[in-house]
Tab-separated table of N, CA and C in Angstrom:
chain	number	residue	atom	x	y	z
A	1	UNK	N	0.837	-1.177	0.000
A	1	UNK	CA	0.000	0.000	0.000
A	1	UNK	C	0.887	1.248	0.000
A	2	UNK	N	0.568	2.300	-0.631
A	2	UNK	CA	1.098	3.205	-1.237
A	2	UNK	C	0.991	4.405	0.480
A	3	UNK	N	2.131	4.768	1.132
A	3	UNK	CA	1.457	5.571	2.304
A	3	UNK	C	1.026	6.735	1.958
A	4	UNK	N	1.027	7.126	0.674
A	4	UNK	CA	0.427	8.857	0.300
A	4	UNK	C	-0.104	8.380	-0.792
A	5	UNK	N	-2.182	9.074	-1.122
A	5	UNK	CA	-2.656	9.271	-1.803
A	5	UNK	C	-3.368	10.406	-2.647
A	6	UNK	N	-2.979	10.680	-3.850
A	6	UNK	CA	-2.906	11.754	-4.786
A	6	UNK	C	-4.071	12.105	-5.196
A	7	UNK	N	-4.861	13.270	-4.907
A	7	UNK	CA	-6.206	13.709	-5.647
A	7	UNK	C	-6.538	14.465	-6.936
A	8	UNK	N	-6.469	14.690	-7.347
A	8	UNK	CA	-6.717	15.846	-8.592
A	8	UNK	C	-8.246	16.023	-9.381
A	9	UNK	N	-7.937	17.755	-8.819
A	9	UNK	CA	-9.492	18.151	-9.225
A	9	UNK	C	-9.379	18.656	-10.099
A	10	UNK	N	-9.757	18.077	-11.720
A	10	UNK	CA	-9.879	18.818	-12.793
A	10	UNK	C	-10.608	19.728	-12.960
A	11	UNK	N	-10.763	21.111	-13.476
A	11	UNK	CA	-11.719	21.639	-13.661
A	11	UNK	C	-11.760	22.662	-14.659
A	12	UNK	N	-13.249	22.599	-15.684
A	12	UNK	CA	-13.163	23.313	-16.546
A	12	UNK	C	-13.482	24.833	-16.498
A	13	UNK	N	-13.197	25.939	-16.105
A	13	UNK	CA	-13.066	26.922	-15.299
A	13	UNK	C	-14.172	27.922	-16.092
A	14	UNK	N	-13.915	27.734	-16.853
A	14	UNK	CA	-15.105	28.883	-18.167
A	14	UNK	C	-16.501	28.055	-18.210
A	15	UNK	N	-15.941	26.628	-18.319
A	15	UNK	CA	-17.611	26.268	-17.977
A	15	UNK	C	-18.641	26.510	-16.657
A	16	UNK	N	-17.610	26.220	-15.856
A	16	UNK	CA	-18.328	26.471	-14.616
A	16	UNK	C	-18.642	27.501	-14.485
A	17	UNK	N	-17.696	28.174	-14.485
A	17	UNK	CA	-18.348	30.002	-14.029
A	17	UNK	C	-19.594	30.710	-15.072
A	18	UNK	N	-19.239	29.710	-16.208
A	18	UNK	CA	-20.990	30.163	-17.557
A	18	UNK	C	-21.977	29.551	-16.851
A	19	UNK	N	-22.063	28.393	-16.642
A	19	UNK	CA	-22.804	27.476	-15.886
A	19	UNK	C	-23.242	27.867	-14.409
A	20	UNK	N	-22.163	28.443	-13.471
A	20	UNK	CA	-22.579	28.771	-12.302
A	20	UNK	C	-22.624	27.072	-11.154
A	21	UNK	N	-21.875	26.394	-11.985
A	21	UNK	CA	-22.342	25.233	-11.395
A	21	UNK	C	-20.717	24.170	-11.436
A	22	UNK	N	-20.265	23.381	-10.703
A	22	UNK	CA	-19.383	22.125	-11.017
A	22	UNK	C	-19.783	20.800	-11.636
A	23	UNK	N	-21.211	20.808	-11.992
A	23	UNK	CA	-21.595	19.961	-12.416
A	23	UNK	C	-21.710	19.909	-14.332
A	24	UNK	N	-22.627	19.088	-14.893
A	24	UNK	CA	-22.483	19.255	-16.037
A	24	UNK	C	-21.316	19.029	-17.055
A	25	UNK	N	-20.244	18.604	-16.418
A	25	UNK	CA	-18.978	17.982	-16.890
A	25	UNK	C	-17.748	18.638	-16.857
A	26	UNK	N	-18.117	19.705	-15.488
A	26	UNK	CA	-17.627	20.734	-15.746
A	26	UNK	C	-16.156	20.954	-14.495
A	27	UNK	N	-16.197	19.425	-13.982
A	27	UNK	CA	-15.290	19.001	-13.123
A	27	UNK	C	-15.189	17.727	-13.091
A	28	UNK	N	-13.816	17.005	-12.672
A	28	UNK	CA	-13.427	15.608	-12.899
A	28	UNK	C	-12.770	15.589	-12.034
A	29	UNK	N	-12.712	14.284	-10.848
A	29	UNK	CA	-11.782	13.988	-9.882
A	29	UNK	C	-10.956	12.414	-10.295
A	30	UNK	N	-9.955	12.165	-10.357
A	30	UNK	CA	-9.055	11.528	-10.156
A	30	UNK	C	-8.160	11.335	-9.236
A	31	UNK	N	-7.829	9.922	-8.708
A	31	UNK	CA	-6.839	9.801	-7.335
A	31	UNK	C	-6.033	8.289	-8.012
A	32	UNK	N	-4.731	8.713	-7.521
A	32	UNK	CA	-4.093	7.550	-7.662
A	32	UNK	C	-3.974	6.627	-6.991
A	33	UNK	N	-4.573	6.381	-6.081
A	33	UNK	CA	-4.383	5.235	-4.784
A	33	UNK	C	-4.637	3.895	-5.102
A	34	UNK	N	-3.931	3.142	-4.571
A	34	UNK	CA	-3.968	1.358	-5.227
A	34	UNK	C	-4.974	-0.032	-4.999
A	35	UNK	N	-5.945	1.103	-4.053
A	35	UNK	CA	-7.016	0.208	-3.513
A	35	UNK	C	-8.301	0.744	-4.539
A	36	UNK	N	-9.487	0.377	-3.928
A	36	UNK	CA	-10.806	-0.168	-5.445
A	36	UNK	C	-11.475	1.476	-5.360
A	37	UNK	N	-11.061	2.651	-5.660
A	37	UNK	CA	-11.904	3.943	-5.488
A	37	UNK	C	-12.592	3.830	-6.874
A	38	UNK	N	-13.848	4.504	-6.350
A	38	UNK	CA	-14.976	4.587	-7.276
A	38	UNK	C	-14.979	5.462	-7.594
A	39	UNK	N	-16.118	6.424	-8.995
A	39	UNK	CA	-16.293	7.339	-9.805
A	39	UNK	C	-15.030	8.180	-10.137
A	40	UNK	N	-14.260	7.337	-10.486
A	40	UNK	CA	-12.956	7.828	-11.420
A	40	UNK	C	-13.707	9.015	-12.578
A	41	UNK	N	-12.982	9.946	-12.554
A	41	UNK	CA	-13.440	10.879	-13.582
A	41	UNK	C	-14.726	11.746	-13.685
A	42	UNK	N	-15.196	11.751	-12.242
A	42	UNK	CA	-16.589	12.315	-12.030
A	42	UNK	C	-16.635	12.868	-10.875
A	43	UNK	N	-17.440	13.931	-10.397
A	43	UNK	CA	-17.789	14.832	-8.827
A	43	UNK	C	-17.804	13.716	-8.462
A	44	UNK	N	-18.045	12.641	-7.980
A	44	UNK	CA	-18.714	11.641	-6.955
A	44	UNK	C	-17.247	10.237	-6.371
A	45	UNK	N	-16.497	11.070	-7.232
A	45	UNK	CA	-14.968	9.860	-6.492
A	45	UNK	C	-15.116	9.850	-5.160
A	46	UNK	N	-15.133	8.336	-4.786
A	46	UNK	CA	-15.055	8.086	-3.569
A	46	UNK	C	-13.240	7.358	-3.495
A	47	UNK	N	-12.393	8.041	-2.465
A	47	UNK	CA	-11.162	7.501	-2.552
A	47	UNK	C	-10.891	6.407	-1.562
A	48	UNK	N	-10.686	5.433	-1.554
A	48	UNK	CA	-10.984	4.340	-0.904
A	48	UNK	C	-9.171	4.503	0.048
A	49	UNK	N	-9.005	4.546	1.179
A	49	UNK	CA	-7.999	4.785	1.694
A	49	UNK	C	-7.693	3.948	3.345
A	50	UNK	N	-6.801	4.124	4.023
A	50	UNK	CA	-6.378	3.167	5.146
A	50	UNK	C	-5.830	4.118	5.808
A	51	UNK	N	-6.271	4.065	7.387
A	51	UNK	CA	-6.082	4.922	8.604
A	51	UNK	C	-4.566	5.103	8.420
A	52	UNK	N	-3.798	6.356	8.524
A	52	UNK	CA	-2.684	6.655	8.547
A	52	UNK	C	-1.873	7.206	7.206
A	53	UNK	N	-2.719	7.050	6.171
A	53	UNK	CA	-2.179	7.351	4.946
A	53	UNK	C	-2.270	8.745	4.579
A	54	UNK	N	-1.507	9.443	3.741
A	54	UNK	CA	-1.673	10.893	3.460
A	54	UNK	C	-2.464	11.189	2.548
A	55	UNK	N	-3.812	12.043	2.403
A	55	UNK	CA	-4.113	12.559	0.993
A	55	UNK	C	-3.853	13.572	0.884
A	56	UNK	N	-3.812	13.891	-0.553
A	56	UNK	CA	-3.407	15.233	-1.091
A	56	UNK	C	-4.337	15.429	-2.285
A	57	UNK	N	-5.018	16.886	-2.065
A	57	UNK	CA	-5.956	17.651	-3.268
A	57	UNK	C	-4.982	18.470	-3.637
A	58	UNK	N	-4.994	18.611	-4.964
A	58	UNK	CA	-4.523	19.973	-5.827
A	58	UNK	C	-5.847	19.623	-7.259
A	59	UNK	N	-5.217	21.396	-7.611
A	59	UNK	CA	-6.658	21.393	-8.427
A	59	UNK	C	-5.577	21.923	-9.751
A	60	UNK	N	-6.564	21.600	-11.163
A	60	UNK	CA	-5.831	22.139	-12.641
A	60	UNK	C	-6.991	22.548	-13.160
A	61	UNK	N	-6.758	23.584	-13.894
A	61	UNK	CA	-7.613	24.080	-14.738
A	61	UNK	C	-7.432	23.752	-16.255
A	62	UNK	N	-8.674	22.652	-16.962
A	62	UNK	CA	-8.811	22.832	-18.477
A	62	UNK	C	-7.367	23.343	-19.210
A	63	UNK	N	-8.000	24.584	-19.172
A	63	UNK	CA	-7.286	25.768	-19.795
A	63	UNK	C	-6.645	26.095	-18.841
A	64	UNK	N	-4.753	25.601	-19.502
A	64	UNK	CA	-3.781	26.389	-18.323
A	64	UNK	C	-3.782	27.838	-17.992
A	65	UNK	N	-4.644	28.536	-18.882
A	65	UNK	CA	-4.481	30.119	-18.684
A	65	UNK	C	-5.106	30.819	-17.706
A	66	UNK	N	-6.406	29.822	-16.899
A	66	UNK	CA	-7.201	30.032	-15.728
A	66	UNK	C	-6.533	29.973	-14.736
A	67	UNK	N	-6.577	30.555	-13.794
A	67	UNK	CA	-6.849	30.254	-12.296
A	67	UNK	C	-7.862	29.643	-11.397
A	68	UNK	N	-7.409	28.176	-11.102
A	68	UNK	CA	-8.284	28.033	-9.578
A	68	UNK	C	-7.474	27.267	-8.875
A	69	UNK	N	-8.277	27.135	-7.802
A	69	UNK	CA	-7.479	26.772	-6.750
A	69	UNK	C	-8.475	26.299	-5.896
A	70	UNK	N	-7.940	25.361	-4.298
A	70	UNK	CA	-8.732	25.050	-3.608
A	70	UNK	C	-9.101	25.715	-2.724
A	71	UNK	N	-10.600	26.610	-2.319
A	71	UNK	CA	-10.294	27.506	-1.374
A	71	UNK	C	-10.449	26.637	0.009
A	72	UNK	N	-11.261	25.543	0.132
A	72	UNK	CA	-11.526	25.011	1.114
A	72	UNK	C	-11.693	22.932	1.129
A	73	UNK	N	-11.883	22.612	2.154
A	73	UNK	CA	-12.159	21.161	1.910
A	73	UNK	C	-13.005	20.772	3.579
A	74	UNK	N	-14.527	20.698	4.128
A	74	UNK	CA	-14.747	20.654	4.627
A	74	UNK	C	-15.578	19.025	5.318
A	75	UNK	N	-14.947	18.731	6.003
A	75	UNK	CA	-15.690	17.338	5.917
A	75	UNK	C	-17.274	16.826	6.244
A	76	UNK	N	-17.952	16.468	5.816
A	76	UNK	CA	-19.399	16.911	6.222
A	76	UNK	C	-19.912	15.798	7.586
A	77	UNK	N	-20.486	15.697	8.329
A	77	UNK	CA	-20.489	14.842	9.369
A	77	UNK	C	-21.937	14.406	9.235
A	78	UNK	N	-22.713	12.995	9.612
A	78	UNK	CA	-23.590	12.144	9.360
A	78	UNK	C	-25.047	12.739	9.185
A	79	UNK	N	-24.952	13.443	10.664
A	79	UNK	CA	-26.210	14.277	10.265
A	79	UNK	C	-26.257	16.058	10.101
A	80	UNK	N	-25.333	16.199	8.672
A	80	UNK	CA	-25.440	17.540	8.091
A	80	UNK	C	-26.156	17.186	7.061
A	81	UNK	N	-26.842	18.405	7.335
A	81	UNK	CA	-27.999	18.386	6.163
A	81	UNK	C	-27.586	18.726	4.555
A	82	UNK	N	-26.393	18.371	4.129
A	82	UNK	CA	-25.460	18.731	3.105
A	82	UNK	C	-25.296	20.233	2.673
A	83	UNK	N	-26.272	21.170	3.705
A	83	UNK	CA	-25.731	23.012	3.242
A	83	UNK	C	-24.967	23.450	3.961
A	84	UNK	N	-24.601	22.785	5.084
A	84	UNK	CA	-24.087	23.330	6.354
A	84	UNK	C	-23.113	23.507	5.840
A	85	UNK	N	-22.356	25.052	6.343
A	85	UNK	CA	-21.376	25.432	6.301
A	85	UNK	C	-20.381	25.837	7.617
A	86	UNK	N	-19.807	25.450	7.930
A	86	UNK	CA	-18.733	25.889	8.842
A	86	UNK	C	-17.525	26.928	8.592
A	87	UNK	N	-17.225	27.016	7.620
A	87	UNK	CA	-16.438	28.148	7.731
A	87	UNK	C	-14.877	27.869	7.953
A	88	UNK	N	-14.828	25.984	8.663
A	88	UNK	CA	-13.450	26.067	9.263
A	88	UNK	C	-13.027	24.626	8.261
A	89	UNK	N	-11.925	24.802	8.218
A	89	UNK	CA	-11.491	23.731	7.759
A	89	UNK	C	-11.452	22.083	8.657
A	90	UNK	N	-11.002	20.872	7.842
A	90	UNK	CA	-11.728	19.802	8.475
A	90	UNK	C	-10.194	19.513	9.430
A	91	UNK	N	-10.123	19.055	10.189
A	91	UNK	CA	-8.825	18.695	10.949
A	91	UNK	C	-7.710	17.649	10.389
A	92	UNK	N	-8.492	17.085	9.560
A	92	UNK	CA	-7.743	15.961	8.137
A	92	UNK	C	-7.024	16.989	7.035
A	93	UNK	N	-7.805	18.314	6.766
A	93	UNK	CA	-6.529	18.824	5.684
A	93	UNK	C	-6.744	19.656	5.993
A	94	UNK	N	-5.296	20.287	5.782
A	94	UNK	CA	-4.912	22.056	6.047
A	94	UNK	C	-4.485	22.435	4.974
A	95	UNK	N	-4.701	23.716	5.019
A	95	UNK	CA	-4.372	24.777	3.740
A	95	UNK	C	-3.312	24.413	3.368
A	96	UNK	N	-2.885	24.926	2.287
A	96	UNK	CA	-1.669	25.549	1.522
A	96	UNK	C	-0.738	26.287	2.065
A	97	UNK	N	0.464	26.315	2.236
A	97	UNK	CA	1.463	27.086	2.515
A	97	UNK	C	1.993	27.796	1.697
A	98	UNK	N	1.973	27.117	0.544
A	98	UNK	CA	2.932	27.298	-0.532
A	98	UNK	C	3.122	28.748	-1.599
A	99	UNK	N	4.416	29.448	-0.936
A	99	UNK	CA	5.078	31.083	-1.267
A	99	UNK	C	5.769	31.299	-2.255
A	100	UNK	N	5.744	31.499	-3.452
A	100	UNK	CA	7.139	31.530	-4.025
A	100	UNK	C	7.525	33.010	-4.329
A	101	UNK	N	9.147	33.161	-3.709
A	101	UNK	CA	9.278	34.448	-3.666
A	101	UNK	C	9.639	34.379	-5.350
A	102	UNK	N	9.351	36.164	-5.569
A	102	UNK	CA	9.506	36.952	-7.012
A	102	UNK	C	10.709	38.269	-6.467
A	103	UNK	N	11.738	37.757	-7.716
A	103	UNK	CA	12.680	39.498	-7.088
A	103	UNK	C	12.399	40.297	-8.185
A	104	UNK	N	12.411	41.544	-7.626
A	104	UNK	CA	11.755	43.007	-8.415
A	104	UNK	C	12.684	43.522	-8.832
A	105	UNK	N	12.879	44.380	-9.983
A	105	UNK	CA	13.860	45.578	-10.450
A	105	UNK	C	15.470	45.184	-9.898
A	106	UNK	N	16.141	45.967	-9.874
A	106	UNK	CA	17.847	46.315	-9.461
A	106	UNK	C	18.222	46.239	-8.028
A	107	UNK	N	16.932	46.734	-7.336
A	107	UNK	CA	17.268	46.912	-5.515
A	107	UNK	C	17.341	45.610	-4.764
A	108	UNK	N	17.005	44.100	-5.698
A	108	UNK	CA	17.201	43.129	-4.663
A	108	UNK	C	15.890	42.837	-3.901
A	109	UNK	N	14.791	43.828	-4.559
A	109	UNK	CA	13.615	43.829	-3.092
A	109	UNK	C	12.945	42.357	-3.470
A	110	UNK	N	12.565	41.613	-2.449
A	110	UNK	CA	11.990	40.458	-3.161
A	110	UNK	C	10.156	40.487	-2.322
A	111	UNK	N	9.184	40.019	-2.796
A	111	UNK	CA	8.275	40.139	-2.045
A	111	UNK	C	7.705	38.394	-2.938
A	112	UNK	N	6.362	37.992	-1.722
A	112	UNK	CA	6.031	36.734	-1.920
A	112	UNK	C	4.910	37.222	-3.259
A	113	UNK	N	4.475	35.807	-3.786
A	113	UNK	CA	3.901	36.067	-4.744
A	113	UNK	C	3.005	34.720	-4.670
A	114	UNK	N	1.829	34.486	-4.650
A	114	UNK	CA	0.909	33.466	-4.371
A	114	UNK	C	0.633	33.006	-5.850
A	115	UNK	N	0.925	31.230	-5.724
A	115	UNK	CA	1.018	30.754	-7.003
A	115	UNK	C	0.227	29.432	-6.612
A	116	UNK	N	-0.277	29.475	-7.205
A	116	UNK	CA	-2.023	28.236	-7.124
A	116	UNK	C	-1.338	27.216	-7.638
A	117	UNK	N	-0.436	26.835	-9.023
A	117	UNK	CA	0.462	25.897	-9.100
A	117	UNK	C	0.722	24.991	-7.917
A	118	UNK	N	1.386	25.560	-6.892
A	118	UNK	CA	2.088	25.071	-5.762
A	118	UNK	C	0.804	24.696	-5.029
A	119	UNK	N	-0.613	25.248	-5.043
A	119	UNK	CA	-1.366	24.834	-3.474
A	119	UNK	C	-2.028	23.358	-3.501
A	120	UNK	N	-1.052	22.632	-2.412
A	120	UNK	CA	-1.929	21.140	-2.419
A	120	UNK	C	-2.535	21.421	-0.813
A	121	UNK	N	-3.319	20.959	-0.984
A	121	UNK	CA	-3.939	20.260	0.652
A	121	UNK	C	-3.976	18.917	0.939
A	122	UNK	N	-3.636	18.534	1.927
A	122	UNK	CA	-3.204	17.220	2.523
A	122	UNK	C	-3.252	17.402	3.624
A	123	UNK	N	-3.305	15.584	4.019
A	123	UNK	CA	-3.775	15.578	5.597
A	123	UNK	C	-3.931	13.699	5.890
A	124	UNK	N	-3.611	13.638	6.871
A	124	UNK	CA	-3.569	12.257	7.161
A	124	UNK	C	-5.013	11.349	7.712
A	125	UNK	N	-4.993	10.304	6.831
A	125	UNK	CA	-6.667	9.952	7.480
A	125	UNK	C	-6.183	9.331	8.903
A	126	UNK	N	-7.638	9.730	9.971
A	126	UNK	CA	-7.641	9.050	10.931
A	126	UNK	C	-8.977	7.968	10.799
A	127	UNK	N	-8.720	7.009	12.079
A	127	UNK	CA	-9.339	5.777	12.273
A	127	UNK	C	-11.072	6.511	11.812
A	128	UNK	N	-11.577	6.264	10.816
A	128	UNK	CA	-12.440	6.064	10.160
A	128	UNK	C	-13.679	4.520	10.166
A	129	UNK	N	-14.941	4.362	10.302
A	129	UNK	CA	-15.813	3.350	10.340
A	129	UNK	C	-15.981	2.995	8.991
A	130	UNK	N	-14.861	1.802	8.902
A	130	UNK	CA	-14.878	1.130	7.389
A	130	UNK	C	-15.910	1.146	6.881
A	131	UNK	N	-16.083	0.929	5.436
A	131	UNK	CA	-17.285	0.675	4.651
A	131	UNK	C	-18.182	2.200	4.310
A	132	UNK	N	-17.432	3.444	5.227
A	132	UNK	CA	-18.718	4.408	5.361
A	132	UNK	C	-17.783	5.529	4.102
A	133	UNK	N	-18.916	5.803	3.266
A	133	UNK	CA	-18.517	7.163	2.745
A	133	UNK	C	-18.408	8.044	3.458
A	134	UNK	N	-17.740	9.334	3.555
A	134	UNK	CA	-17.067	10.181	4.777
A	134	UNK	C	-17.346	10.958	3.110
A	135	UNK	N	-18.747	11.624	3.516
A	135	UNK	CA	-18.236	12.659	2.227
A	135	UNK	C	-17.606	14.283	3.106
A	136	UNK	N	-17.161	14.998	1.741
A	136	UNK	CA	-16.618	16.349	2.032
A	136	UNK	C	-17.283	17.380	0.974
A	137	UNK	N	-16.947	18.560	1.330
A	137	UNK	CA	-17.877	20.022	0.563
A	137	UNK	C	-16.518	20.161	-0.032
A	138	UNK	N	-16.292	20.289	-1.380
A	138	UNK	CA	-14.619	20.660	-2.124
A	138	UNK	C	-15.501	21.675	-2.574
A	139	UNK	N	-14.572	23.257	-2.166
A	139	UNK	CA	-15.281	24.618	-2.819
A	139	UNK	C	-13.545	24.897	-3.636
A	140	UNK	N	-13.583	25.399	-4.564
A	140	UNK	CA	-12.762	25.712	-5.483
A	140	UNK	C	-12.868	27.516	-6.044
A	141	UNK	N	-12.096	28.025	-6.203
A	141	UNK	CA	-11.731	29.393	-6.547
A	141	UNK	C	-11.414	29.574	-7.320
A	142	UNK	N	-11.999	30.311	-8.639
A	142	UNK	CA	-11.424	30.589	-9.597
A	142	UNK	C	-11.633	31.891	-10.018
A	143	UNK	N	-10.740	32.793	-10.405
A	143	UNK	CA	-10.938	34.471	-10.446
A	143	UNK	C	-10.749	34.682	-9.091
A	144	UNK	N	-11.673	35.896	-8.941
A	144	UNK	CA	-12.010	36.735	-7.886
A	144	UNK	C	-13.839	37.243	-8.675
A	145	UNK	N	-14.860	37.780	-7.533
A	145	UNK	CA	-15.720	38.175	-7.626
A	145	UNK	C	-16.738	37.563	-6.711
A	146	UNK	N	-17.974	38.141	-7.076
A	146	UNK	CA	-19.181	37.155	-5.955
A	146	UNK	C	-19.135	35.780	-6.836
A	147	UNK	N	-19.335	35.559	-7.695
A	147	UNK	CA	-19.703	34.482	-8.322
A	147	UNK	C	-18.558	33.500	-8.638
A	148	UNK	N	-17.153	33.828	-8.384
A	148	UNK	CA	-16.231	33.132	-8.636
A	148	UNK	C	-15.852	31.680	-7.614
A	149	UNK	N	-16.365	31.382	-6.881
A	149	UNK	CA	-16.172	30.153	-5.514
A	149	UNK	C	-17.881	29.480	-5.981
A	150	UNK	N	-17.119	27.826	-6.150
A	150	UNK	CA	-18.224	26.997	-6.489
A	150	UNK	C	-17.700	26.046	-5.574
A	151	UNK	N	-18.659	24.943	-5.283
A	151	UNK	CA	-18.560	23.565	-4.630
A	151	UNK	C	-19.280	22.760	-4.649
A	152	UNK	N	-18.913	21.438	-4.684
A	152	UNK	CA	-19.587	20.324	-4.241
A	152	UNK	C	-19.936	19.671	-3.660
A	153	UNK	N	-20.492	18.679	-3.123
A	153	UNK	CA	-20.271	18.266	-1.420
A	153	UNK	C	-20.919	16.507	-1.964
A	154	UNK	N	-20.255	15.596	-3.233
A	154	UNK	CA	-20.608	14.646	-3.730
A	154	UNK	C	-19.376	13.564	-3.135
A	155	UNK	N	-18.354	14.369	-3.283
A	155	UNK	CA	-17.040	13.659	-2.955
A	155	UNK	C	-16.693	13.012	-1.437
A	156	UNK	N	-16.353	11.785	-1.565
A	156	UNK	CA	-16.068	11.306	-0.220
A	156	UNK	C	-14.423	10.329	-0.062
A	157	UNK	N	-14.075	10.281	1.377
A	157	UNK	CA	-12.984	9.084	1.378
A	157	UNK	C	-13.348	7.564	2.514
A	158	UNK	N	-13.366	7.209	2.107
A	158	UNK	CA	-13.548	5.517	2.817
A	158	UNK	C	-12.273	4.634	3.006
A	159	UNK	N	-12.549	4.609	4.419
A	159	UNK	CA	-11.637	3.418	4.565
A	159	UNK	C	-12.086	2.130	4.369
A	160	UNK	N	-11.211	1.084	4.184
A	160	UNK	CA	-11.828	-0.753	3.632
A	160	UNK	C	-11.762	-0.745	5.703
């Protein structure tokens, strides 16, 4: 068994934001992990995983010329009524760190520069009730504006 498992949220960034929606084909999840995960290539991947292992989300856009990114990953608990929002992240994955400095002009000045490239989220599963989908809300960022942050809340991870 592989101790780190790889997520990737495809997403088509112009569709969604025409659409207003992640659905409609307008997002694809893929994970590399070596055990039996379901809905390969669709909102509804369930990543089938084992207490102690690492996952990791990063997101790509279609079109490399977009921006998105993950703004959040919230885990939803048995009896949420799937709108609930919390606001906080799930204790299984934490943000992004990831800075890459840019140097400016002749003076040497260097300042950080936030590059969505770099942002994975990861987080280690804990002891989980085999067999159970453990879904999560994946909200994604793309642009800036009111209408630019979409999500889903189809996606889950299971332990065997």
């Amino acid at each position: 068994m592989n101790p780190k498992v790889n997520i990737v949220v495809v997403v088509d960034v112009i569709g969604a934001l025409s659409d207003g929606t992640l659905r409609n084909g307008n997002l694809c999840m893929i994970d590399d992990g070596s055990l039996q995960s379901t809905g390969q290539g669709t909102p509804e991947l369930v990543t089938v995983v084992k207490p102690g292992q690492v996952v990791t989300w990063s997101a790509l856009a279609v079109d490399l010329q977009t921006p998105v990114e993950i703004k959040s990953i919230t885990f939803l608990g048995p009896d949420t009524d799937g709108g609930h929002e919390d606001g906080q992240a799930p204790p299984a994955a934490r943000a992004p760190e990831h800075r890459a400095p840019v140097q400016h002009g002749d003076n040497g000045h260097t300042e950080e520069r936030h590059n969505p490239e770099l942002d994975v989220w990861s987080g280690v599963v804990p002891y989980l009730a085999p067999g159970v989908a453990h879904q999560y809300r994946l909200e994604v960022q793309m642009y800036e504006g009111e209408f630019s942050t979409l999500h889903i809340e189809s996606p889950a991870l299971m332990c065997l």
